[in-house]
Amino acid sequence: MKFPGGFLQVLRVLLGIGLVLSASRTPAAMVVRIGQNFTGSTSGTDTFVTPADGDGAVGPNHFVELINGRYSVYDKSSGSRVQTKTDFGFWTNSGIALSVNLDVTDPRIVFDSYSQRWFASMVDVDFNNETSNRFLLAVSAGSDPTGAWHGFAFVADPVNGNFADFPTLGVDASGVYLGGDMFDTNNNSLGSVLVSIPKSDLLGNPPAISGRASFGILSSNTRGNILQPAVTSGAASTAESVLAVGDLGYDFQSHTNLVLSTIQNAAAAGGATLSAATVLAVPGYSVPINPPQPDGSSNLDNGDARLSACVRRVDDVLYAVHAVEVSRRAVLRWYKIDAASNTLTQSGTITDNALDLFYPSIAANADGTVVIGCNGSSSNAFVGSYAVAGETVNGALSFGNLMLLKAGSASYQSPDPVTGVSRWGDYSATSVDPSDPNRFWTLQMIPVGASVWATQITELITSPLRLTITPSGANIIISWPAGATGFQLQYSPSLPTSGNWAPVTQTPVVANNQSTVTLPASESAGFFRLANP
């Protein structure tokens, strides 16, 4: 039932004994507050590689950042960096031999809630001979990312010796999955490669990858572009989902397809199979145009229409997001997909009246709380780190207002001498805290100088905006999230259809992230609500 006045919840209390007789929850704003919020790595200091390909994930006690040029571990309770090394050093420490003519690029890292292990991936590359490169994959020895890792390297295309670019990483209860965008020696796009590795092999003593299965070169016309195997948590009833866009959008035309595949029998050594592709009709999307900056430029590269960040699966629900163009502005398009039936259940677009939004990443918990982190900029605002939180009520997902997490401090310019384009991205990362699913962590890039970027790592603490009434002797205690700024506790002796609400005059006490008001019990019944006065 929806009531006037913009309130979020009504609680009826029999004040004489302090019992909650009825409580109704209506679609409500999600209360979001910022926890840890600190700078990670900085270009020119921690890494000399551009773009960052900013990736990271949160675990039980740490946040791990893996970007081009740097591996760092942070204590998530303080934000202090407790371990750091180059990305090259990370892989050699994991046991992989890398010759001096090789570099590593395109990092991905996830914490797997099933095994309580970390998985990381990159590809190696000889920039003087960009052919026949290798996938790099590592698994941690335990839940502590500062401890030992075991690494593997294997040729991405052992049949034809093609090059794997933009690798992707997914994991579920049965397997670990790698994808790659394949190119031949003449830099012609060939399609994608997809590799499935039994997780039990990687968790063995010693770890192994001998049971892996590769599905060869997969046509983009059939399987879509940039295959993103899902990072899965919870009780998935069907096999691993792999999602891709139907088109990258370089023709600047509207495209209306996503492509969904599943990897089956992934736990069996060499036995994984790939289902037929399912084409999902979605609202039209096109490649986002470059965003403006306050220096008047529009040469910052905000990518194409690919799903650049992780696709998340929670139980049987897939969540994905990418940047698209609407009315000459970069905006965010999100999707909610039933992975059991391979059907699109909901999609939506997140816009801002002033900002172009780009390089988004998404995460969700089992309650249907969803957080999207992204970059945003305009002709009046430097590139900043932003986030938006959504809540699922009666099966429908809706998002609140965009939050600024950290503003940039300069217009960013690092133009390519040939194209004039300043690289940014190529993706960001958002993940759910396995110790508290109401806490989300996001990693975004921001400019801290005219040609200097840094990563910003932010913890977001979410909670539904709801009232709780607890009896306490001769009193009742009414509490609600302290982050609900701008709301007023109001009282009515009866449930009115309009008006007749009066503010509760007691000043709330704030402790443990809760606002509380203590009131004496009486023999009359009443109703309380939070409202925008």
Short mmCIF file of N, CA and C in Angstrom, two decimals, residues 57-200:
data_model
loop_
_atom_site.label_atom_id
_atom_site.label_comp_id
_atom_site.label_asym_id
_atom_site.label_seq_id
_atom_site.Cartn_x
_atom_site.Cartn_y
_atom_site.Cartn_z
N ALA A 57 39.25 -6.76 -6.11
CA ALA A 57 38.18 -7.51 -5.46
C ALA A 57 38.40 -7.49 -3.96
N VAL A 58 37.30 -7.66 -3.23
CA VAL A 58 37.36 -7.69 -1.77
C VAL A 58 37.24 -9.13 -1.29
N GLY A 59 38.00 -9.46 -0.23
CA GLY A 59 37.96 -10.77 0.39
C GLY A 59 37.61 -10.65 1.86
N PRO A 60 37.84 -11.70 2.62
CA PRO A 60 37.46 -11.68 4.04
C PRO A 60 38.15 -10.57 4.84
N ASN A 61 39.41 -10.30 4.54
CA ASN A 61 40.16 -9.31 5.33
C ASN A 61 40.89 -8.27 4.50
N HIS A 62 40.88 -8.43 3.19
CA HIS A 62 41.69 -7.56 2.35
C HIS A 62 40.93 -7.12 1.11
N PHE A 63 41.38 -6.00 0.55
CA PHE A 63 41.03 -5.63 -0.81
C PHE A 63 42.29 -5.79 -1.64
N VAL A 64 42.17 -6.48 -2.78
CA VAL A 64 43.32 -6.72 -3.65
C VAL A 64 43.13 -5.94 -4.93
N GLU A 65 44.14 -5.17 -5.29
CA GLU A 65 44.15 -4.40 -6.52
C GLU A 65 45.15 -5.05 -7.48
N LEU A 66 44.68 -5.38 -8.68
CA LEU A 66 45.56 -5.90 -9.73
C LEU A 66 45.31 -5.07 -10.97
N ILE A 67 46.28 -4.22 -11.30
CA ILE A 67 46.18 -3.34 -12.46
C ILE A 67 47.41 -3.55 -13.31
N ASN A 68 47.43 -2.96 -14.48
CA ASN A 68 48.61 -3.04 -15.32
C ASN A 68 49.80 -2.40 -14.61
N GLY A 69 50.77 -3.23 -14.27
CA GLY A 69 51.99 -2.74 -13.64
C GLY A 69 52.08 -2.93 -12.14
N ARG A 70 50.98 -3.29 -11.44
CA ARG A 70 51.05 -3.31 -9.99
C ARG A 70 50.04 -4.28 -9.38
N TYR A 71 50.51 -5.03 -8.38
CA TYR A 71 49.69 -5.88 -7.53
C TYR A 71 49.81 -5.34 -6.11
N SER A 72 48.67 -5.03 -5.47
CA SER A 72 48.70 -4.47 -4.11
C SER A 72 47.59 -5.07 -3.28
N VAL A 73 47.90 -5.28 -1.98
CA VAL A 73 46.94 -5.80 -1.03
C VAL A 73 46.74 -4.77 0.07
N TYR A 74 45.49 -4.47 0.39
CA TYR A 74 45.15 -3.47 1.40
C TYR A 74 44.36 -4.13 2.53
N ASP A 75 44.65 -3.73 3.74
CA ASP A 75 43.85 -4.12 4.90
C ASP A 75 42.52 -3.39 4.79
N LYS A 76 41.42 -4.12 4.67
CA LYS A 76 40.15 -3.44 4.40
C LYS A 76 39.60 -2.72 5.64
N SER A 77 40.11 -3.01 6.83
CA SER A 77 39.64 -2.30 8.02
C SER A 77 40.29 -0.93 8.17
N SER A 78 41.44 -0.74 7.53
CA SER A 78 42.16 0.54 7.68
C SER A 78 42.49 1.20 6.35
N GLY A 79 42.48 0.45 5.27
CA GLY A 79 42.89 0.99 3.98
C GLY A 79 44.39 1.03 3.78
N SER A 80 45.15 0.54 4.73
CA SER A 80 46.61 0.57 4.61
C SER A 80 47.09 -0.54 3.67
N ARG A 81 48.10 -0.22 2.89
CA ARG A 81 48.66 -1.20 1.96
C ARG A 81 49.64 -2.10 2.70
N VAL A 82 49.38 -3.40 2.68
CA VAL A 82 50.18 -4.33 3.45
C VAL A 82 51.12 -5.16 2.57
N GLN A 83 50.91 -5.13 1.26
CA GLN A 83 51.82 -5.82 0.35
C GLN A 83 51.70 -5.19 -1.03
N THR A 84 52.81 -5.05 -1.72
CA THR A 84 52.77 -4.55 -3.09
C THR A 84 53.98 -5.06 -3.85
N LYS A 85 53.79 -5.26 -5.14
CA LYS A 85 54.85 -5.70 -6.04
C LYS A 85 54.39 -5.40 -7.46
N THR A 86 55.30 -5.45 -8.41
CA THR A 86 54.89 -5.28 -9.79
C THR A 86 54.04 -6.46 -10.23
N ASP A 87 53.26 -6.26 -11.27
CA ASP A 87 52.49 -7.39 -11.80
C ASP A 87 53.41 -8.48 -12.34
N PHE A 88 54.53 -8.07 -12.93
CA PHE A 88 55.53 -9.03 -13.42
C PHE A 88 56.07 -9.86 -12.25
N GLY A 89 56.35 -9.16 -11.13
CA GLY A 89 56.83 -9.86 -9.95
C GLY A 89 55.79 -10.79 -9.36
N PHE A 90 54.51 -10.39 -9.42
CA PHE A 90 53.45 -11.27 -8.93
C PHE A 90 53.47 -12.60 -9.67
N TRP A 91 53.60 -12.54 -10.99
CA TRP A 91 53.53 -13.77 -11.78
C TRP A 91 54.80 -14.61 -11.62
N THR A 92 55.95 -13.97 -11.58
CA THR A 92 57.17 -14.76 -11.38
C THR A 92 57.20 -15.38 -9.99
N ASN A 93 56.67 -14.68 -8.99
CA ASN A 93 56.58 -15.24 -7.64
C ASN A 93 55.62 -16.42 -7.58
N SER A 94 54.65 -16.45 -8.49
CA SER A 94 53.70 -17.57 -8.52
C SER A 94 54.29 -18.80 -9.22
N GLY A 95 55.51 -18.66 -9.76
CA GLY A 95 56.18 -19.80 -10.38
C GLY A 95 56.21 -19.81 -11.88
N ILE A 96 55.77 -18.72 -12.52
CA ILE A 96 55.76 -18.66 -13.99
C ILE A 96 57.05 -18.01 -14.48
N ALA A 97 57.69 -18.65 -15.44
CA ALA A 97 58.90 -18.11 -16.05
C ALA A 97 58.51 -17.11 -17.14
N LEU A 98 58.96 -15.87 -17.00
CA LEU A 98 58.70 -14.83 -17.99
C LEU A 98 60.03 -14.28 -18.48
N SER A 99 60.26 -14.39 -19.79
CA SER A 99 61.51 -13.87 -20.35
C SER A 99 61.48 -12.35 -20.39
N VAL A 100 62.64 -11.75 -20.53
CA VAL A 100 62.76 -10.29 -20.44
C VAL A 100 62.07 -9.59 -21.60
N ASN A 101 61.82 -10.29 -22.70
CA ASN A 101 61.15 -9.65 -23.83
C ASN A 101 59.63 -9.66 -23.71
N LEU A 102 59.13 -10.25 -22.63
CA LEU A 102 57.69 -10.34 -22.44
C LEU A 102 57.19 -9.29 -21.45
N ASP A 103 55.95 -8.92 -21.63
CA ASP A 103 55.24 -8.10 -20.67
C ASP A 103 53.93 -8.80 -20.34
N VAL A 104 53.24 -8.33 -19.33
CA VAL A 104 51.93 -8.89 -18.97
C VAL A 104 50.91 -7.77 -18.97
N THR A 105 49.65 -8.11 -19.28
CA THR A 105 48.65 -7.06 -19.43
C THR A 105 47.25 -7.61 -19.21
N ASP A 106 46.29 -6.70 -19.08
CA ASP A 106 44.86 -7.01 -18.99
C ASP A 106 44.54 -7.87 -17.76
N PRO A 107 44.70 -7.33 -16.56
CA PRO A 107 44.50 -8.13 -15.34
C PRO A 107 43.03 -8.32 -14.96
N ARG A 108 42.77 -9.46 -14.34
CA ARG A 108 41.47 -9.73 -13.71
C ARG A 108 41.74 -10.47 -12.40
N ILE A 109 40.94 -10.17 -11.38
CA ILE A 109 41.08 -10.89 -10.11
C ILE A 109 39.72 -11.01 -9.45
N VAL A 110 39.42 -12.17 -8.87
CA VAL A 110 38.17 -12.39 -8.15
C VAL A 110 38.46 -13.18 -6.88
N PHE A 111 37.60 -12.97 -5.87
CA PHE A 111 37.61 -13.84 -4.71
C PHE A 111 36.42 -14.78 -4.85
N ASP A 112 36.69 -16.08 -4.76
CA ASP A 112 35.67 -17.10 -4.96
C ASP A 112 35.05 -17.47 -3.62
N SER A 113 33.76 -17.19 -3.46
CA SER A 113 33.09 -17.44 -2.18
C SER A 113 32.94 -18.93 -1.88
N TYR A 114 32.94 -19.76 -2.91
CA TYR A 114 32.79 -21.21 -2.68
C TYR A 114 34.05 -21.82 -2.07
N SER A 115 35.19 -21.54 -2.66
CA SER A 115 36.44 -22.18 -2.22
C SER A 115 37.24 -21.33 -1.25
N GLN A 116 36.83 -20.06 -1.06
CA GLN A 116 37.58 -19.12 -0.22
C GLN A 116 39.01 -18.94 -0.74
N ARG A 117 39.13 -18.94 -2.05
CA ARG A 117 40.43 -18.72 -2.71
C ARG A 117 40.30 -17.51 -3.66
N TRP A 118 41.46 -17.00 -4.02
CA TRP A 118 41.56 -15.93 -5.01
C TRP A 118 42.00 -16.54 -6.34
N PHE A 119 41.46 -16.00 -7.42
CA PHE A 119 41.90 -16.37 -8.76
C PHE A 119 42.26 -15.10 -9.52
N ALA A 120 43.41 -15.13 -10.21
CA ALA A 120 43.88 -13.98 -10.97
C ALA A 120 44.26 -14.42 -12.37
N SER A 121 44.11 -13.52 -13.34
CA SER A 121 44.49 -13.85 -14.71
C SER A 121 45.05 -12.62 -15.42
N MET A 122 45.88 -12.85 -16.40
CA MET A 122 46.37 -11.85 -17.34
C MET A 122 46.75 -12.59 -18.62
N VAL A 123 47.27 -11.87 -19.61
CA VAL A 123 47.93 -12.50 -20.75
C VAL A 123 49.34 -11.93 -20.83
N ASP A 124 50.26 -12.72 -21.41
CA ASP A 124 51.58 -12.16 -21.68
C ASP A 124 51.63 -11.72 -23.13
N VAL A 125 52.59 -10.86 -23.44
CA VAL A 125 52.69 -10.30 -24.78
C VAL A 125 54.12 -9.87 -25.04
N ASP A 126 54.59 -10.16 -26.24
CA ASP A 126 55.84 -9.62 -26.75
C ASP A 126 55.46 -8.49 -27.69
N PHE A 127 55.65 -7.24 -27.26
CA PHE A 127 55.18 -6.10 -28.05
C PHE A 127 55.95 -5.95 -29.37
N ASN A 128 57.04 -6.67 -29.52
CA ASN A 128 57.76 -6.67 -30.80
C ASN A 128 57.27 -7.79 -31.72
N ASN A 129 56.42 -8.67 -31.19
CA ASN A 129 55.94 -9.80 -31.98
C ASN A 129 54.63 -10.29 -31.37
N GLU A 130 53.55 -9.57 -31.65
CA GLU A 130 52.28 -9.83 -30.99
C GLU A 130 51.56 -11.02 -31.62
N THR A 131 52.12 -12.20 -31.42
CA THR A 131 51.49 -13.43 -31.91
C THR A 131 51.60 -14.50 -30.84
N SER A 132 50.71 -15.44 -30.90
CA SER A 132 50.77 -16.68 -30.10
C SER A 132 51.12 -16.41 -28.64
N ASN A 133 50.30 -15.64 -27.99
CA ASN A 133 50.56 -15.35 -26.58
C ASN A 133 49.91 -16.38 -25.66
N ARG A 134 50.08 -16.20 -24.35
CA ARG A 134 49.61 -17.18 -23.38
C ARG A 134 48.63 -16.55 -22.40
N PHE A 135 47.69 -17.37 -21.93
CA PHE A 135 46.91 -17.04 -20.75
C PHE A 135 47.75 -17.30 -19.51
N LEU A 136 47.66 -16.39 -18.54
CA LEU A 136 48.26 -16.60 -17.23
C LEU A 136 47.12 -16.73 -16.22
N LEU A 137 47.19 -17.74 -15.37
CA LEU A 137 46.17 -17.98 -14.36
C LEU A 137 46.84 -18.38 -13.06
N ALA A 138 46.39 -17.79 -11.95
CA ALA A 138 46.97 -18.12 -10.65
C ALA A 138 45.86 -18.33 -9.63
N VAL A 139 46.12 -19.23 -8.68
CA VAL A 139 45.20 -19.49 -7.58
C VAL A 139 45.96 -19.34 -6.27
N SER A 140 45.34 -18.69 -5.29
CA SER A 140 45.99 -18.51 -4.00
C SER A 140 45.95 -19.81 -3.21
N ALA A 141 46.89 -19.95 -2.28
CA ALA A 141 46.95 -21.15 -1.44
C ALA A 141 45.85 -21.15 -0.38
N GLY A 142 45.30 -19.98 -0.07
CA GLY A 142 44.25 -19.86 0.93
C GLY A 142 43.52 -18.55 0.75
N SER A 143 42.81 -18.11 1.78
CA SER A 143 42.05 -16.87 1.68
C SER A 143 42.89 -15.62 1.89
N ASP A 144 44.14 -15.78 2.32
CA ASP A 144 45.04 -14.65 2.54
C ASP A 144 45.80 -14.36 1.25
N PRO A 145 45.52 -13.23 0.57
CA PRO A 145 46.19 -12.94 -0.70
C PRO A 145 47.65 -12.56 -0.56
N THR A 146 48.12 -12.31 0.67
CA THR A 146 49.54 -12.01 0.85
C THR A 146 50.38 -13.28 0.91
N GLY A 147 49.73 -14.43 0.95
CA GLY A 147 50.44 -15.70 1.03
C GLY A 147 50.85 -16.22 -0.33
N ALA A 148 51.06 -17.53 -0.42
CA ALA A 148 51.56 -18.15 -1.64
C ALA A 148 50.47 -18.22 -2.71
N TRP A 149 50.92 -18.13 -3.96
CA TRP A 149 50.07 -18.32 -5.14
C TRP A 149 50.72 -19.37 -6.03
N HIS A 150 49.90 -20.09 -6.77
CA HIS A 150 50.42 -21.06 -7.74
C HIS A 150 49.93 -20.63 -9.12
N GLY A 151 50.90 -20.39 -10.03
CA GLY A 151 50.56 -19.87 -11.34
C GLY A 151 50.74 -20.87 -12.46
N PHE A 152 49.99 -20.64 -13.55
CA PHE A 152 50.07 -21.46 -14.76
C PHE A 152 50.11 -20.54 -15.98
N ALA A 153 50.73 -21.01 -17.03
CA ALA A 153 50.74 -20.31 -18.31
C ALA A 153 50.52 -21.34 -19.41
N PHE A 154 49.61 -21.04 -20.33
CA PHE A 154 49.38 -21.94 -21.45
C PHE A 154 48.98 -21.14 -22.68
N VAL A 155 49.32 -21.65 -23.83
CA VAL A 155 49.09 -20.95 -25.09
C VAL A 155 47.60 -20.78 -25.33
N ALA A 156 47.21 -19.57 -25.67
CA ALA A 156 45.79 -19.27 -25.84
C ALA A 156 45.21 -19.97 -27.06
N ASP A 157 45.97 -20.06 -28.14
CA ASP A 157 45.51 -20.73 -29.36
C ASP A 157 46.60 -21.66 -29.85
N PRO A 158 46.66 -22.88 -29.29
CA PRO A 158 47.73 -23.80 -29.67
C PRO A 158 47.59 -24.34 -31.08
N VAL A 159 46.43 -24.18 -31.71
CA VAL A 159 46.21 -24.72 -33.05
C VAL A 159 46.75 -23.79 -34.12
N ASN A 160 46.36 -22.51 -34.05
CA ASN A 160 46.71 -21.56 -35.11
C ASN A 160 47.65 -20.45 -34.66
N GLY A 161 47.97 -20.39 -33.38
CA GLY A 161 48.92 -19.40 -32.90
C GLY A 161 48.41 -17.98 -32.95
N ASN A 162 47.11 -17.77 -32.77
CA ASN A 162 46.56 -16.42 -32.78
C ASN A 162 46.71 -15.76 -31.40
N PHE A 163 46.43 -14.46 -31.37
CA PHE A 163 46.70 -13.64 -30.19
C PHE A 163 45.42 -13.40 -29.41
N ALA A 164 45.46 -13.64 -28.09
CA ALA A 164 44.31 -13.40 -27.22
C ALA A 164 44.44 -12.03 -26.57
N ASP A 165 43.47 -11.19 -26.82
CA ASP A 165 43.42 -9.85 -26.24
C ASP A 165 42.22 -9.76 -25.30
N PHE A 166 42.20 -8.76 -24.43
CA PHE A 166 41.10 -8.46 -23.53
C PHE A 166 40.58 -9.73 -22.86
N PRO A 167 41.43 -10.42 -22.09
CA PRO A 167 40.99 -11.65 -21.44
C PRO A 167 39.95 -11.36 -20.36
N THR A 168 39.06 -12.33 -20.16
CA THR A 168 38.02 -12.24 -19.15
C THR A 168 38.13 -13.44 -18.22
N LEU A 169 37.55 -13.33 -17.03
CA LEU A 169 37.68 -14.35 -16.00
C LEU A 169 36.34 -14.56 -15.31
N GLY A 170 35.95 -15.83 -15.14
CA GLY A 170 34.74 -16.17 -14.41
C GLY A 170 34.97 -17.39 -13.54
N VAL A 171 34.08 -17.60 -12.59
CA VAL A 171 34.21 -18.73 -11.68
C VAL A 171 32.83 -19.11 -11.14
N ASP A 172 32.58 -20.40 -10.97
CA ASP A 172 31.40 -20.85 -10.27
C ASP A 172 31.79 -22.04 -9.40
N ALA A 173 30.82 -22.80 -8.91
CA ALA A 173 31.12 -23.91 -8.02
C ALA A 173 31.90 -25.02 -8.69
N SER A 174 31.79 -25.14 -10.02
CA SER A 174 32.41 -26.25 -10.75
C SER A 174 33.72 -25.92 -11.43
N GLY A 175 33.88 -24.69 -11.89
CA GLY A 175 35.04 -24.41 -12.73
C GLY A 175 35.51 -22.97 -12.66
N VAL A 176 36.64 -22.76 -13.32
CA VAL A 176 37.21 -21.43 -13.55
C VAL A 176 37.29 -21.27 -15.06
N TYR A 177 36.96 -20.07 -15.56
CA TYR A 177 36.75 -19.89 -16.99
C TYR A 177 37.51 -18.66 -17.49
N LEU A 178 38.13 -18.80 -18.65
CA LEU A 178 38.86 -17.71 -19.28
C LEU A 178 38.32 -17.47 -20.68
N GLY A 179 38.19 -16.20 -21.04
CA GLY A 179 37.81 -15.83 -22.40
C GLY A 179 38.83 -14.89 -22.98
N GLY A 180 38.88 -14.81 -24.31
CA GLY A 180 39.80 -13.90 -24.97
C GLY A 180 39.28 -13.48 -26.32
N ASP A 181 39.59 -12.25 -26.71
CA ASP A 181 39.23 -11.69 -28.01
C ASP A 181 40.39 -11.96 -28.96
N MET A 182 40.17 -12.75 -30.00
CA MET A 182 41.27 -13.30 -30.79
C MET A 182 41.56 -12.49 -32.05
N PHE A 183 42.87 -12.32 -32.33
CA PHE A 183 43.34 -11.61 -33.51
C PHE A 183 44.43 -12.43 -34.20
N ASP A 184 44.49 -12.32 -35.55
CA ASP A 184 45.56 -13.01 -36.27
C ASP A 184 46.78 -12.10 -36.38
N THR A 185 47.79 -12.56 -37.10
CA THR A 185 49.05 -11.81 -37.18
C THR A 185 48.89 -10.49 -37.92
N ASN A 186 47.81 -10.32 -38.69
CA ASN A 186 47.54 -9.07 -39.39
C ASN A 186 46.57 -8.18 -38.63
N ASN A 187 46.32 -8.53 -37.37
CA ASN A 187 45.44 -7.77 -36.49
C ASN A 187 43.98 -7.81 -36.95
N ASN A 188 43.62 -8.89 -37.65
CA ASN A 188 42.22 -9.08 -38.02
C ASN A 188 41.49 -9.79 -36.89
N SER A 189 40.30 -9.29 -36.57
CA SER A 189 39.51 -9.91 -35.52
C SER A 189 38.94 -11.24 -36.00
N LEU A 190 39.07 -12.27 -35.17
CA LEU A 190 38.66 -13.62 -35.55
C LEU A 190 37.45 -14.12 -34.79
N GLY A 191 37.15 -13.55 -33.65
CA GLY A 191 36.12 -14.06 -32.76
C GLY A 191 36.68 -14.20 -31.36
N SER A 192 36.19 -15.17 -30.61
CA SER A 192 36.60 -15.35 -29.22
C SER A 192 37.05 -16.77 -28.95
N VAL A 193 37.84 -16.91 -27.90
CA VAL A 193 38.20 -18.22 -27.39
C VAL A 193 37.66 -18.33 -25.97
N LEU A 194 37.31 -19.54 -25.56
CA LEU A 194 36.74 -19.78 -24.24
C LEU A 194 37.34 -21.06 -23.69
N VAL A 195 37.85 -20.98 -22.45
CA VAL A 195 38.53 -22.12 -21.82
C VAL A 195 37.85 -22.42 -20.49
N SER A 196 37.58 -23.70 -20.23
CA SER A 196 36.97 -24.16 -18.99
C SER A 196 37.94 -25.06 -18.25
N ILE A 197 38.16 -24.80 -16.96
CA ILE A 197 39.11 -25.55 -16.14
C ILE A 197 38.39 -26.07 -14.91
N PRO A 198 38.41 -27.38 -14.65
CA PRO A 198 37.76 -27.89 -13.44
C PRO A 198 38.36 -27.24 -12.18
N LYS A 199 37.50 -26.73 -11.32
CA LYS A 199 38.01 -26.07 -10.13
C LYS A 199 38.71 -27.05 -9.19
N SER A 200 38.23 -28.28 -9.16
CA SER A 200 38.87 -29.27 -8.29
C SER A 200 40.32 -29.49 -8.65
#
